[in-house]
Amino acid sequence: MGIVQTLFNKRNEHFITYANLESSPCVPCYEEIDRKPGNPNSFEDLHAKTKQLYPRNFEGAYLLLKKSLSRHFNVTYKMTLSSVIPHGLKFGVNYVGTKRVGLSERYPVISGEITPDGNMSANFVHTLGCRYRFKLSTQISKGKYKALSTGLEYRSDDCTIALTLANPDLFRQHGTMVLHYLQAITPRITLGTEIACLRGSPIAGGLQTTMCAAFRHSTGPTTLSATFGEAGIHVCYHRRASEQLQLGVEIETNTRIHESIGTIVYRVDIPYADFVFRGFVNSETTVGAVFEKKLYPIPEAVLVISGLLNHKKNQFRAGIGMNIG
């Protein structure tokens, strides 16, 4: 009697073959199963794997305290001392709802920060059903709106469409509108486009439209992503060399001002030492690094040390921080 077996090859492609315990055919026949490429996620996450390797350099000192009040709600308190970046106190809140979409997404997501002088930033993300996502971000400084962005995103089985409005002013008909479209061609290849329309008095002619094309090829260990448009070219390459080492290369070329910059980034994880090291070096002779080390026996405490050296400007910035909670 024959049975049906499902085989998985190295490329994660699914095949069906018929096998007989007593006798097998001379030439095995394979029939490929209909396998959809899956949703390509958001356009803003096109270069996410390379961007996540960058160290978050800072100058001075800071102390960050985080307290979880429940499984869905936590508060943060941050004190910063610096002569370069804005210093002072920040109080933040974060809330993650109970509505689950997929394996890792939960909605609504609400986060915000406020300073003693009244400066505030807030973000709100919620889902309508399972395919629509609504996003809202705002910044308030000295009692006035400094930035406002809202967007609606639709995710199908193999594509993502998003519309974003930034700093809209209906009375003067000013603002920025951006349309994103990503289409998964195969499980590895994704194509897309971005159309941005800017309207305002500082723009020559009062109206400007830019377009760019997007491409991404991902095999799992390696990811190549790029955008090509009127403003320039942006290419990112990410490779997971091992469980402890990740490497990335980023090249940005601005065709309008004829400038280009290349950056090499890396991340080293040493699990048995609870140690994470991130660093980068670019063609502008800038070198930066941040390392994080868990401290014991203090629970959930992380020591963060940052260093940034710019050879061209002869500048060096150093910082030390502590995350607790």
XYZ file of C-alpha atoms in Angstrom:
325
model
C 0.000 0.000 0.000
C 1.221 3.461 -0.821
C 1.409 6.373 1.544
C 1.840 10.083 0.966
C 4.948 11.727 2.339
C 5.724 15.441 2.465
C 9.332 16.319 1.909
C 11.043 19.574 2.782
C 14.139 20.565 0.854
C 16.743 23.116 1.909
C 14.838 25.934 0.239
C 11.756 25.247 2.349
C 9.786 24.260 -0.761
C 7.011 21.744 -0.232
C 6.699 18.703 -2.453
C 4.525 15.592 -2.431
C 5.760 12.211 -3.511
C 4.261 8.764 -3.388
C 6.241 6.040 -1.659
C 5.561 2.316 -1.363
C 6.992 0.294 1.441
C 7.212 -2.798 -0.729
C 8.153 -1.344 -4.132
C 9.009 2.183 -5.298
C 8.730 3.524 -8.864
C 11.847 3.879 -10.984
C 11.490 7.648 -11.407
C 9.905 9.466 -8.436
C 7.324 12.045 -9.457
C 7.124 15.322 -7.546
C 4.166 17.649 -7.548
C 4.692 21.120 -6.148
C 2.107 22.311 -3.691
C 0.540 25.744 -4.179
C 2.628 27.861 -1.814
C 1.862 31.570 -1.435
C 4.745 33.981 -0.912
C 3.192 35.587 2.166
C 2.750 39.220 3.168
C 5.856 41.413 2.612
C 5.194 43.601 5.717
C 5.409 47.397 5.624
C 7.407 49.498 3.191
C 9.127 51.238 6.096
C 10.566 47.862 7.157
C 12.248 47.285 3.787
C 15.750 47.941 5.227
C 14.866 46.920 8.787
C 17.364 44.075 9.161
C 20.321 46.324 8.353
C 18.999 49.323 10.299
C 18.563 47.233 13.449
C 22.303 46.558 13.557
C 23.170 50.241 14.037
C 24.304 51.237 17.534
C 22.320 53.963 19.299
C 25.138 56.308 20.225
C 24.621 58.975 22.856
C 26.654 61.477 24.822
C 26.745 62.050 28.573
C 24.954 59.833 31.080
C 21.448 58.551 31.615
C 19.427 56.368 33.949
C 16.355 54.534 32.663
C 13.907 52.925 35.095
C 11.118 50.713 33.797
C 8.286 49.311 35.896
C 5.728 46.808 34.632
C 2.374 47.400 36.274
C 0.682 44.553 34.411
C 1.197 42.272 31.433
C -0.033 45.034 29.117
C 1.024 48.276 30.793
C 4.387 49.698 31.928
C 5.863 53.085 32.762
C 9.381 54.480 32.259
C 11.378 57.223 33.891
C 14.542 58.542 32.233
C 17.048 61.074 33.544
C 19.634 62.394 31.056
C 22.748 64.503 31.691
C 24.432 65.884 28.574
C 25.947 69.053 27.145
C 25.178 68.102 23.522
C 21.742 66.474 23.333
C 18.659 67.792 25.199
C 18.944 66.833 28.854
C 16.439 66.559 31.661
C 13.675 64.209 32.737
C 11.261 62.146 30.673
C 8.247 60.171 31.797
C 6.814 57.558 29.442
C 3.967 55.078 29.289
C 3.464 52.026 27.085
C 0.331 49.958 26.623
C -0.155 46.829 24.507
C -3.717 45.560 24.098
C -5.173 42.090 24.157
C -6.199 41.776 20.492
C -3.833 39.320 18.846
C -3.041 39.310 15.119
C -0.677 36.589 14.001
C 1.849 35.071 16.368
C 3.595 38.200 17.663
C 1.384 41.249 17.023
C -0.963 42.658 19.634
C -3.178 45.718 19.400
C -3.819 48.476 20.246
C -0.332 49.826 20.912
C -0.097 53.171 22.703
C 3.142 54.857 23.753
C 4.091 58.367 24.785
C 6.688 60.530 26.501
C 6.398 63.873 28.274
C 8.940 66.251 29.801
C 8.469 68.715 32.693
C 8.364 71.679 30.273
C 5.371 70.211 28.422
C 7.032 68.668 25.350
C 5.236 65.495 24.409
C 5.338 62.774 21.749
C 2.758 60.027 21.323
C 2.098 57.061 19.024
C -1.050 55.039 18.486
C -1.411 51.895 16.357
C -4.564 49.812 16.074
C -5.971 47.198 13.739
C -9.356 47.144 12.054
C -10.126 43.497 11.600
C -6.964 41.588 10.701
C -5.883 43.363 7.514
C -6.231 47.094 8.198
C -3.889 49.025 10.481
C -4.313 52.621 11.562
C -1.321 54.670 12.761
C -1.154 58.094 14.397
C 1.944 59.967 15.621
C 2.191 63.472 17.018
C 4.705 65.802 18.661
C 3.874 68.847 20.767
C 6.471 71.440 21.771
C 5.765 74.585 23.786
C 2.033 74.138 23.379
C 2.132 73.847 19.572
C 1.950 70.939 17.177
C 5.363 70.383 15.659
C 4.609 67.213 13.723
C 1.572 65.098 12.940
C 1.439 61.922 10.900
C -1.442 59.557 10.239
C -1.711 56.539 7.984
C -3.853 53.598 6.963
C -2.348 50.292 5.860
C -3.921 47.273 4.170
C -2.219 43.856 4.195
C -3.385 41.068 1.925
C -1.939 37.572 1.551
C 0.846 38.780 -0.775
C 0.882 42.600 -0.858
C 0.758 45.705 1.343
C -0.767 49.087 0.454
C -0.324 52.099 2.733
C -1.339 55.760 2.580
C 0.322 58.288 4.913
C -0.403 61.969 5.525
C 2.290 64.044 7.251
C 1.704 67.529 8.701
C -1.588 68.132 6.849
C -2.963 71.698 6.775
C -6.386 71.661 5.141
C -6.869 75.428 5.255
C -3.665 76.256 3.361
C -3.656 72.927 1.492
C -0.155 72.117 2.660
C 1.307 68.776 3.672
C 2.838 65.564 2.430
C 1.041 62.500 1.085
C 2.916 59.224 0.564
C 1.596 56.082 -1.128
C 3.432 52.774 -0.602
C 2.892 49.500 -2.420
C 4.770 46.228 -1.865
C 4.097 43.029 -3.805
C 5.594 39.657 -2.924
C 6.444 37.966 -6.229
C 7.922 34.818 -4.701
C 8.749 33.811 -1.117
C 12.157 35.461 -1.677
C 11.544 38.379 -4.042
C 9.520 41.504 -3.261
C 8.917 44.488 -5.534
C 7.306 47.812 -4.701
C 7.009 51.512 -5.332
C 6.704 54.764 -3.393
C 4.964 57.926 -4.595
C 5.358 61.066 -2.476
C 3.518 64.340 -3.096
C 4.710 67.457 -1.242
C 2.685 70.646 -1.258
C 3.725 73.884 0.474
C 5.055 77.397 0.043
C 8.782 76.549 0.578
C 8.632 74.198 -2.439
C 9.394 75.641 -5.854
C 6.115 75.851 -7.758
C 4.199 74.878 -4.632
C 3.986 71.201 -5.620
C 6.568 68.441 -5.945
C 6.158 64.728 -6.683
C 8.836 62.077 -6.314
C 8.789 58.382 -7.130
C 11.016 55.432 -6.383
C 11.056 51.680 -6.991
C 11.850 49.117 -4.299
C 13.378 45.645 -4.406
C 14.161 43.014 -1.798
C 15.636 39.532 -2.062
C 15.753 37.465 1.110
C 16.978 33.926 1.644
C 16.869 33.987 5.439
C 20.584 34.271 6.273
C 21.036 37.037 3.655
C 18.830 39.975 2.658
C 19.431 42.467 -0.151
C 17.143 45.505 -0.349
C 17.288 48.613 -2.500
C 15.311 51.691 -3.540
C 15.911 53.570 -6.795
C 14.364 56.964 -7.441
C 14.773 60.557 -8.520
C 16.376 61.510 -5.213
C 19.022 58.787 -5.320
C 19.840 55.168 -4.608
C 19.702 53.359 -1.288
C 21.080 49.812 -1.036
C 21.323 47.614 2.080
C 22.768 44.136 2.531
C 22.403 42.033 5.671
C 24.047 38.703 6.425
C 23.863 36.499 9.485
C 27.317 34.947 9.480
C 26.662 32.850 12.580
C 24.552 32.758 15.710
C 26.913 35.298 17.280
C 27.777 37.589 14.339
C 25.658 39.706 11.986
C 27.043 41.992 9.281
C 25.476 44.753 7.203
C 26.454 47.150 4.430
C 24.562 50.318 3.529
C 25.188 52.650 0.582
C 23.267 55.908 0.121
C 23.707 58.076 -2.955
C 22.024 61.460 -3.374
C 21.941 62.349 -7.058
C 20.759 65.910 -6.420
C 23.724 67.056 -4.346
C 26.089 64.403 -5.787
C 27.052 62.875 -2.472
C 27.421 59.251 -1.471
C 28.195 57.525 1.806
C 28.928 53.887 2.600
C 28.637 52.234 6.001
C 29.615 48.853 7.437
C 27.714 47.773 10.550
C 28.008 44.679 12.710
C 26.586 43.085 15.811
C 28.221 40.518 18.085
C 26.182 38.496 20.605
C 27.861 36.455 23.334
C 24.986 34.711 25.140
C 27.000 32.982 27.870
C 28.435 36.379 28.897
C 25.154 38.319 28.397
C 27.090 40.716 26.174
C 25.958 42.557 23.013
C 28.289 44.715 20.928
C 27.159 46.939 18.026
C 29.454 49.030 15.869
C 29.789 50.829 12.554
C 32.347 52.592 10.372
C 31.529 54.749 7.350
C 33.258 56.508 4.500
C 33.021 59.841 6.368
C 35.725 58.534 8.749
C 33.223 58.134 11.576
C 33.509 55.163 13.926
C 30.925 54.328 16.570
C 30.190 51.502 18.966
C 27.849 50.618 21.827
C 28.124 47.620 24.112
C 25.525 46.299 26.538
C 26.295 44.047 29.511
C 23.815 42.598 31.965
C 24.690 43.125 35.600
C 24.216 40.589 38.359
C 22.759 40.195 40.911
C 20.673 43.289 40.038
C 17.604 41.881 38.218
C 17.018 43.133 34.662
C 19.861 45.677 34.856
C 21.954 46.505 31.777
C 25.077 48.659 31.601
C 25.395 50.602 28.318
C 28.607 52.314 27.155
C 28.771 54.390 23.962
C 31.646 55.838 21.968
C 31.613 57.903 18.762
C 34.706 59.236 16.967
C 34.660 61.506 13.924
C 38.159 61.760 12.465
C 37.271 64.438 9.915
C 35.815 66.846 12.503
C 38.196 65.699 15.248
C 35.301 65.046 17.639
C 34.813 62.340 20.237
C 31.616 61.642 22.164
C 31.327 59.198 25.044
C 28.374 58.134 27.119
C 27.411 55.734 29.880
C 23.927 54.591 30.798
C 22.008 52.183 32.980
C 18.751 50.383 32.143
C 16.856 48.868 35.065
C 13.619 46.993 34.544
